[in-house]
CSV table of C-alpha atoms in Angstrom, one decimal:
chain,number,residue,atom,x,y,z
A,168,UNK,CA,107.0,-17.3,-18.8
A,169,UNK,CA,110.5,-15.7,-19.8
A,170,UNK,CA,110.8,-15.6,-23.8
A,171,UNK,CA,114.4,-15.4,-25.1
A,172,UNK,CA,114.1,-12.2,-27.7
A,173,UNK,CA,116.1,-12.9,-30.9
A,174,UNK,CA,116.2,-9.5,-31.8
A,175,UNK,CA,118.7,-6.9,-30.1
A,176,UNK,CA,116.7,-4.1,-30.5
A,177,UNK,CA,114.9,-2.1,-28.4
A,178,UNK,CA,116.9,-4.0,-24.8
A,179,UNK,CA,115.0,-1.4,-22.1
A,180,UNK,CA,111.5,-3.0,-23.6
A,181,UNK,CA,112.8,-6.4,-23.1
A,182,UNK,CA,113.7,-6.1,-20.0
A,183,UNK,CA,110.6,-4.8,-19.4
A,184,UNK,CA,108.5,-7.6,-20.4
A,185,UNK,CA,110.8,-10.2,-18.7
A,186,UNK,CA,110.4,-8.0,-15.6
A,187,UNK,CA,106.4,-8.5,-16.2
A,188,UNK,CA,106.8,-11.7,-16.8
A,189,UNK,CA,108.5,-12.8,-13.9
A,190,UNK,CA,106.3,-10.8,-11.5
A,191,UNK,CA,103.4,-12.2,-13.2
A,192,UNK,CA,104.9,-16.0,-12.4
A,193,UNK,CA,105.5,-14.8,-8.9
A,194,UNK,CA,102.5,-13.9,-8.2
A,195,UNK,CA,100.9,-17.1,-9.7
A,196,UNK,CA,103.1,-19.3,-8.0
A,197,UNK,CA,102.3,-17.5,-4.6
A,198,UNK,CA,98.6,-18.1,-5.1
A,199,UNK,CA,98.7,-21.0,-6.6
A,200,UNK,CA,96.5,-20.6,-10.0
A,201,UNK,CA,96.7,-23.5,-11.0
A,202,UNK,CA,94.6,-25.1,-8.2
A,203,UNK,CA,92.5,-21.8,-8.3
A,204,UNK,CA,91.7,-23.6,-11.6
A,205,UNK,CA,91.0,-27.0,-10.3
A,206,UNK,CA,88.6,-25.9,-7.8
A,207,UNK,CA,86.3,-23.4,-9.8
A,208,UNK,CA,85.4,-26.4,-12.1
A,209,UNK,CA,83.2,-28.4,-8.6
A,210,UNK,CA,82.2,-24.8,-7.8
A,211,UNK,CA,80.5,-24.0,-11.2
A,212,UNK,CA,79.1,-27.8,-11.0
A,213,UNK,CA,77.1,-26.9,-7.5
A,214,UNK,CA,76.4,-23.1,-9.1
A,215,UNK,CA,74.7,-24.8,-12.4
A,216,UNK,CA,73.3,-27.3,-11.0
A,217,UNK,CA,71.9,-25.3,-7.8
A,218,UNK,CA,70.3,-23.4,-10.6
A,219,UNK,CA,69.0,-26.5,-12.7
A,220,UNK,CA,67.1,-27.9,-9.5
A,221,UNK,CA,65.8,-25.1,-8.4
A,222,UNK,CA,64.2,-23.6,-11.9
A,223,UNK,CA,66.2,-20.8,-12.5
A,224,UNK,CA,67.1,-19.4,-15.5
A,225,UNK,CA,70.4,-18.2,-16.5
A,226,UNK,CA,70.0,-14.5,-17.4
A,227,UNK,CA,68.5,-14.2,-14.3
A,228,UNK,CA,72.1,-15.2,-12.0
A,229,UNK,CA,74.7,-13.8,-14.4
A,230,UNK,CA,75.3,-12.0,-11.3
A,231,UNK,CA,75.3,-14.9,-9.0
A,232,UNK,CA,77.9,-16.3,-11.6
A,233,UNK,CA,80.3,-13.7,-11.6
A,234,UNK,CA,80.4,-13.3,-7.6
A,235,UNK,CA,80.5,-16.7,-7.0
A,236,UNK,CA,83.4,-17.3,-9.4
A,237,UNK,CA,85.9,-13.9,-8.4
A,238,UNK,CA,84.6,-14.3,-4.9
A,239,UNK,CA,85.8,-18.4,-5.0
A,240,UNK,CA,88.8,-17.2,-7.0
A,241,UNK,CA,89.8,-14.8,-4.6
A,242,UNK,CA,89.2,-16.9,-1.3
A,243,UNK,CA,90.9,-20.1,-3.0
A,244,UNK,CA,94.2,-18.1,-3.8
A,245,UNK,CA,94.4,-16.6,-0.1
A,246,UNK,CA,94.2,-20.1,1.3
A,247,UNK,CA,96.8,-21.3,-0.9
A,248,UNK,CA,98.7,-17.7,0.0
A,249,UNK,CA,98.5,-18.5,3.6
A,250,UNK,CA,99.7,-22.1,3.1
A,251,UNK,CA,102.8,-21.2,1.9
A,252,UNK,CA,103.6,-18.4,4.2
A,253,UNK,CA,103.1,-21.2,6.6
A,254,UNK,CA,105.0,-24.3,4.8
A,255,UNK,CA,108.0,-22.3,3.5
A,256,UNK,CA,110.6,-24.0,6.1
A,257,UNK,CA,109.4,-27.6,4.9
A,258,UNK,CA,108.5,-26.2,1.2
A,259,UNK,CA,112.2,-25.3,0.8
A,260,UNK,CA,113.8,-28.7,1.7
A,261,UNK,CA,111.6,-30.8,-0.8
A,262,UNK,CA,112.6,-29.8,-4.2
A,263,UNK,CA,109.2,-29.9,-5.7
A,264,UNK,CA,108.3,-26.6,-3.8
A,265,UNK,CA,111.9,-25.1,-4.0
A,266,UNK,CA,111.2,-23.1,-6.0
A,267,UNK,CA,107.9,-21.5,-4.1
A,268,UNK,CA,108.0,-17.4,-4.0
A,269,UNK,CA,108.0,-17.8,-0.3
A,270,UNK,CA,111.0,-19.9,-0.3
A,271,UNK,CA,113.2,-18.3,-2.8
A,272,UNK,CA,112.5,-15.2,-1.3
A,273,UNK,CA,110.9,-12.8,-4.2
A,274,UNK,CA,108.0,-13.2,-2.5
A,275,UNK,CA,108.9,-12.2,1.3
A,276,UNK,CA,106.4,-14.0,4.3
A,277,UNK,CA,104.8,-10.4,5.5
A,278,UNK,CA,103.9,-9.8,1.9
A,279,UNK,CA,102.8,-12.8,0.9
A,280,UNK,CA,100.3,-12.7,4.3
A,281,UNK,CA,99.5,-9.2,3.9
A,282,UNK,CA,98.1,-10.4,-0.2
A,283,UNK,CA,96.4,-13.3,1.3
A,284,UNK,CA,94.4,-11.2,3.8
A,285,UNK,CA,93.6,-8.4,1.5
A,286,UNK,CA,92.6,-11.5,-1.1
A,287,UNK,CA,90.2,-13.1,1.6
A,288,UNK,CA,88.5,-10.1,2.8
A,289,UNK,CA,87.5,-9.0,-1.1
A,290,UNK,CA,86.6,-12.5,-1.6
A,291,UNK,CA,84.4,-12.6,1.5
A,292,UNK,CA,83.0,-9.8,0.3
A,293,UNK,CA,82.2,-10.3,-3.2
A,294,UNK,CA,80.7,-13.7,-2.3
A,295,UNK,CA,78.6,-11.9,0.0
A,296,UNK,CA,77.1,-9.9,-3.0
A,297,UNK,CA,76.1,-13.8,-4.6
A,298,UNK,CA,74.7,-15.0,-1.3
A,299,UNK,CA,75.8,-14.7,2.5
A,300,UNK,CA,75.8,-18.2,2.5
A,301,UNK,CA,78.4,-18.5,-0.3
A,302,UNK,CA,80.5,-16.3,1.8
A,303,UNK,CA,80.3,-18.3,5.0
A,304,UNK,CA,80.9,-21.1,3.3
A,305,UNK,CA,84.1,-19.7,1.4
A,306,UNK,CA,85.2,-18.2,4.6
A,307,UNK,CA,85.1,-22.1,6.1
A,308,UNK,CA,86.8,-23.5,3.5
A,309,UNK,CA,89.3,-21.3,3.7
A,310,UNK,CA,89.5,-21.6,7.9
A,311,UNK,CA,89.2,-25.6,7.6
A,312,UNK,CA,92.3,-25.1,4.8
A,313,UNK,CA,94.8,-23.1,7.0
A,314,UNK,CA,94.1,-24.2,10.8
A,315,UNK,CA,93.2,-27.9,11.0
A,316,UNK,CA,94.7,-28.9,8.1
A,317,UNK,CA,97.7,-26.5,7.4
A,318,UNK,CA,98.6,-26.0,11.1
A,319,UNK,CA,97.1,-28.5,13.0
A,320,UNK,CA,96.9,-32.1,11.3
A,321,UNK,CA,99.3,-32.3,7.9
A,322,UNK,CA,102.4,-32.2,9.8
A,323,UNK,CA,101.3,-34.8,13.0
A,324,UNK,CA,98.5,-37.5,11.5
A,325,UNK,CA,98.7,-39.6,8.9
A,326,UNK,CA,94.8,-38.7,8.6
A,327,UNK,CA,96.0,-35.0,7.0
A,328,UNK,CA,94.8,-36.0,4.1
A,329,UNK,CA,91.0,-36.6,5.7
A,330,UNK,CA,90.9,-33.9,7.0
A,331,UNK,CA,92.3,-31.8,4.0
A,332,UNK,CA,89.9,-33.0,2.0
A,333,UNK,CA,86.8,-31.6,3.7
A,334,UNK,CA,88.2,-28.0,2.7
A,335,UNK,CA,88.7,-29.2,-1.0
A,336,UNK,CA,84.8,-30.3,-1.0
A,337,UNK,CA,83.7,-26.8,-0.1
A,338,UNK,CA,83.9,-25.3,-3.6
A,339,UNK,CA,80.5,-27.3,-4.7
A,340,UNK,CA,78.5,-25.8,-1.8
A,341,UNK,CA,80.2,-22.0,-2.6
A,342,UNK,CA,78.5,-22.7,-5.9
A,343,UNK,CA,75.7,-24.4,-4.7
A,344,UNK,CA,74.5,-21.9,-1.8
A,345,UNK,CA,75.4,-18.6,-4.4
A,346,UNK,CA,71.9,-19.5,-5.7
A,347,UNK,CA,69.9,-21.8,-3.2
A,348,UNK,CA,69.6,-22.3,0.4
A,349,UNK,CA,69.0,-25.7,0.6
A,350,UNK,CA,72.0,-27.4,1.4
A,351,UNK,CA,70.7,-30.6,2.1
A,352,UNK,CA,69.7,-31.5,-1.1
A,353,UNK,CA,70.8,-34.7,-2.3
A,354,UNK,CA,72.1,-33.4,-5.6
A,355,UNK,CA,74.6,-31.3,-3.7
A,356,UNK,CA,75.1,-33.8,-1.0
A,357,UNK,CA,76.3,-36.3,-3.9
A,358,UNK,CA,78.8,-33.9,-5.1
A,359,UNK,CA,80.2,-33.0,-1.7
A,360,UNK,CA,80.7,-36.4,-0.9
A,361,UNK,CA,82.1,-37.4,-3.7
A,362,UNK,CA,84.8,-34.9,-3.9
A,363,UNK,CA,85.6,-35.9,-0.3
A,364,UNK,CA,86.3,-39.4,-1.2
A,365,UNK,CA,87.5,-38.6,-4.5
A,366,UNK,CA,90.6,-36.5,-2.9
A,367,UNK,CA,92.0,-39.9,-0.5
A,368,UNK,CA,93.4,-41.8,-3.6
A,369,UNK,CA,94.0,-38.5,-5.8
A,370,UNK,CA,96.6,-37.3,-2.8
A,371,UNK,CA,97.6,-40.9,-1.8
A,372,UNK,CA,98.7,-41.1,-5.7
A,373,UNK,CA,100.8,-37.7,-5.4
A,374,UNK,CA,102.5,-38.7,-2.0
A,375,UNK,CA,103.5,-41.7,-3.6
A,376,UNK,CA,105.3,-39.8,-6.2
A,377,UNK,CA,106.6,-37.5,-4.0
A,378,UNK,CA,107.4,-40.0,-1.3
A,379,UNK,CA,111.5,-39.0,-1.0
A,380,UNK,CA,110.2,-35.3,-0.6
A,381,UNK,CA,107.7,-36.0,2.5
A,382,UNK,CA,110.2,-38.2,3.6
A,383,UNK,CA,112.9,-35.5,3.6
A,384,UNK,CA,110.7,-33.3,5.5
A,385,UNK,CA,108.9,-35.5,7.7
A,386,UNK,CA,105.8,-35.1,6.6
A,387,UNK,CA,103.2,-38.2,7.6
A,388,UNK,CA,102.1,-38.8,4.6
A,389,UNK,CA,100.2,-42.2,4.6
A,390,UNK,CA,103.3,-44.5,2.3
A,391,UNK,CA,105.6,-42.4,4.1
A,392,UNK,CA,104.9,-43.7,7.8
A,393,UNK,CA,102.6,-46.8,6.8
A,394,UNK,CA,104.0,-47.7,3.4
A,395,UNK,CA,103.0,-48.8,0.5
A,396,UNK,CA,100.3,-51.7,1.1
A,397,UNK,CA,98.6,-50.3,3.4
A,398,UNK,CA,98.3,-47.3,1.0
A,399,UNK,CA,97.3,-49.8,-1.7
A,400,UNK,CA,94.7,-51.3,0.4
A,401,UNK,CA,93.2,-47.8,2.0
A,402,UNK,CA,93.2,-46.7,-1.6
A,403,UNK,CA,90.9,-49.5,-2.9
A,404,UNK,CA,88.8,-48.4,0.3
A,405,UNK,CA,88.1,-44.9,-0.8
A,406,UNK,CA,87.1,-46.4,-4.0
A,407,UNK,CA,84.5,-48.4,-3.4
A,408,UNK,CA,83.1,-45.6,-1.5
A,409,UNK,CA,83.3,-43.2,-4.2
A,410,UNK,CA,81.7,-46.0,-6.1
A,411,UNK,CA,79.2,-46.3,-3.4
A,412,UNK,CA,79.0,-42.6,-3.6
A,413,UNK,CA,77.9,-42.8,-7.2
A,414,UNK,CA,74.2,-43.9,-6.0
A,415,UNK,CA,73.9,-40.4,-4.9
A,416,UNK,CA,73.2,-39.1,-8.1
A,417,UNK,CA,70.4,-41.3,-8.6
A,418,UNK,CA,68.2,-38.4,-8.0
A,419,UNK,CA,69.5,-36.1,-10.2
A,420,UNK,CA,69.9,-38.2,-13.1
A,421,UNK,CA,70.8,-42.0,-14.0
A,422,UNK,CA,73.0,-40.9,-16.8
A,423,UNK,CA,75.1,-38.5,-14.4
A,424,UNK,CA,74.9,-41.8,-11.7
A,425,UNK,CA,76.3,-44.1,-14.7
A,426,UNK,CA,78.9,-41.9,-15.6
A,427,UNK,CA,79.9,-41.4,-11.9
A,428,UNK,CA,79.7,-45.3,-11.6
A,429,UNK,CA,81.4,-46.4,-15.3
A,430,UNK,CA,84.6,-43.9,-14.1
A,431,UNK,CA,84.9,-45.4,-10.6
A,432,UNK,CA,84.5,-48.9,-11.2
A,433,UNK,CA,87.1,-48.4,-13.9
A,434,UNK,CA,89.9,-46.5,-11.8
A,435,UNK,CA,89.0,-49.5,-8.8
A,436,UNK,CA,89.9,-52.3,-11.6
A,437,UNK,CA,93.0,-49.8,-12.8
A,438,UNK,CA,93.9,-49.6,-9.0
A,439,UNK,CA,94.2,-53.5,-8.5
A,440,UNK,CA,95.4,-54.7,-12.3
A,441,UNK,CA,98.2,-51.9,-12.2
A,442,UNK,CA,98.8,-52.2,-9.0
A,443,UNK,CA,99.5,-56.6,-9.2
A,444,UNK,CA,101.1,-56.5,-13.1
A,445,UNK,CA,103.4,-53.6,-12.1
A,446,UNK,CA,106.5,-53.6,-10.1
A,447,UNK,CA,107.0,-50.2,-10.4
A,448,UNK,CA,105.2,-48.2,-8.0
A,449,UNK,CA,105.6,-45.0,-9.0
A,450,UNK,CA,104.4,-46.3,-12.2
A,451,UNK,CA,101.6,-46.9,-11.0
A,452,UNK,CA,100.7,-44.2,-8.7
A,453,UNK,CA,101.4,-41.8,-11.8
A,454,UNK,CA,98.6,-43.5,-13.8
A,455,UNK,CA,96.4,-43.6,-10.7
A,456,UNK,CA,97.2,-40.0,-10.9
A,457,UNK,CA,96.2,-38.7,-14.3
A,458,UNK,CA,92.9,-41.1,-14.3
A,459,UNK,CA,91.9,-39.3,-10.8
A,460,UNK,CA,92.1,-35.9,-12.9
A,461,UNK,CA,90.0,-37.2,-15.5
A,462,UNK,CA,87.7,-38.7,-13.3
A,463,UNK,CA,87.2,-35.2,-11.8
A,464,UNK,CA,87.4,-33.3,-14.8
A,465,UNK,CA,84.4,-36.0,-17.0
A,466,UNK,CA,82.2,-36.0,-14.1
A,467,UNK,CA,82.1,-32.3,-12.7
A,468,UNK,CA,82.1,-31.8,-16.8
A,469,UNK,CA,79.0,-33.6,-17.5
A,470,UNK,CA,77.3,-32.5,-14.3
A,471,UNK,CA,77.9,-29.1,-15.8
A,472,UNK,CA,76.3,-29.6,-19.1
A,473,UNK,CA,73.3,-31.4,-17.9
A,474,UNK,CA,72.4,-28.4,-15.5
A,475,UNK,CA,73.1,-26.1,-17.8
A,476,UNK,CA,71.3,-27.7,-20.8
A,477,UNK,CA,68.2,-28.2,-18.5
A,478,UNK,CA,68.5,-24.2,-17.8
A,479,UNK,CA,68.6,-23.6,-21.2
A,480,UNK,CA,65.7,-25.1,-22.4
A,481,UNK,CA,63.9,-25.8,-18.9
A,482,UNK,CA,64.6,-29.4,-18.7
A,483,UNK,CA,62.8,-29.6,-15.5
């Protein structure tokens, strides 16, 4: 970010580091880091735990580790490069992405999808040194991202979100497959799953927010075309699944299942108190919100910490 320097010494150097500054936030904003973020944290939960189930020890895959996470990096920020090359005609009339690269123009569309190419063959590539199947599976995520969800399906069906969140369950099985082949294990199987369901009442809460903007740009998201009971109701749907879903971890470990189960039950009883004591529904959505990012962020945490304190000390 820009930082106002006090001093009035030394201007050329300023300007310098304002000019390094912004091209840094460009380029951020253009690959979207942030969710590059979000998405490594599943992908290190299928690596470490790929790696706890299968005996391995950790000296042994610091390679595996640092392909799979520049590799994921790299193929994560191309899809997000390639969506907004793509959106930047509906991404500059909602004012939450106004202010996009792509939109404002620092960032021009041939750029922007010559970095994403260049980003998703080196990714390919370096995934490849972790595992071919990491790379075929980061090259999916990245197709399933851009054509039937980007192109195809967010801008016709109210179901973009279904389909959307089948690319932003990949991560897991990058991580997963950078150290086994065995991808139908239940332990990865539970964590797939669960970040499929998980994603229906995250991105229901966020289009909620953001309803005005869809609206504005006729995008059919689910309150935008169906409103807001229906979204309620499909909402509570999803999470009795994901508590469902919970059972997968059985398997793996009843203290991961519990955890899983304690933080779903809780955001299906925060769903239907908030949702009946609350008139205000973007209220409510914005607390359904946060709790979906800690439910994320606890789980894939302690899925984390169990593999990798069973690789430590061969927990097995």
């Amino acid at each position: 970010m820009e930082q106002n320097l006090k001093t009035e010494h030394k201007p050329l150097s300023s300007e310098k580091t304002r000019g390094k500054s912004s091209r840094s936030s460009i380029l951020a904003q253009t690959v979207k880091t942030g969710i590059i973020k979000s998405n490594l944290i599943p992908m290190w939960a299928g690596l470490t735990l790929g790696m706890y189930k299968n005996k391995m020890t950790f000296v042994d895959n610091i390679p595996e580790i640092i392909f799979s996470t520049i590799g994921s990096a790299l193929v994560i920020g191309a899809a997000g490069a390639f969506n907004n090359v793509y959106d930047r005609d509906i991404d500059a009339i909602m004012p939450r992405t106004q202010s996009r690269p792509t939109v404002t123009g620092e960032m021009s569309a041939k750029s922007t999808l010559s970095l994403a190419v260049v980003m998703l063959i080196i990714g390919v590539a370096v995934l490849v040194l972790a595992s071919p199947l990491a790379a075929a599976f980061g090259l999916l995520g990245v197709f399933l991202y851009v054509v039937p969800y980007t192109m195809w399906t967010k801008r016709r069906t109210i179901y973009n979100t279904e389909i959307g969140s089948i690319s932003g369950a990949v991560p897991p099985l990058i991580g997963w497959s950078a150290v086994s082949t065995d991808i139908t294990h239940p332990a990865i199987l539970g964590l797939f799953f669960v970040m499929v369901i998980w994603q229906m009442p995250h991105f229901y809460a966020i289009a909620i927010r953001k309803r005005i903007d869809y609206e504005a740009a006729s995008v059919p998201m689910l309150p935008v075309i169906k409103g807001m009971r229906r979204t309620y109701y499909q909402t509570n749907f999803y999470l009795i699944l994901l508590i469902l879903s919970s059972f997968l971890f059985g398997s793996l470990s009843v203290g991961i299942m519990l955890v899983a189960l304690i933080l779903s039950v809780a955001w299906l009883v925060m769903s239907i108190y908030g949702y009946h004591s609350n008139t205000d529904q973007v209220k409510w959505a914005t607390k359904m919100f946060v709790f979906s990012l800690f439910h994320m962020t606890i789980l894939f945490s302690t899925v984390i910490v169990y593999s990798l304190v069973g690789v430590i000390f061969k927990l097995y």
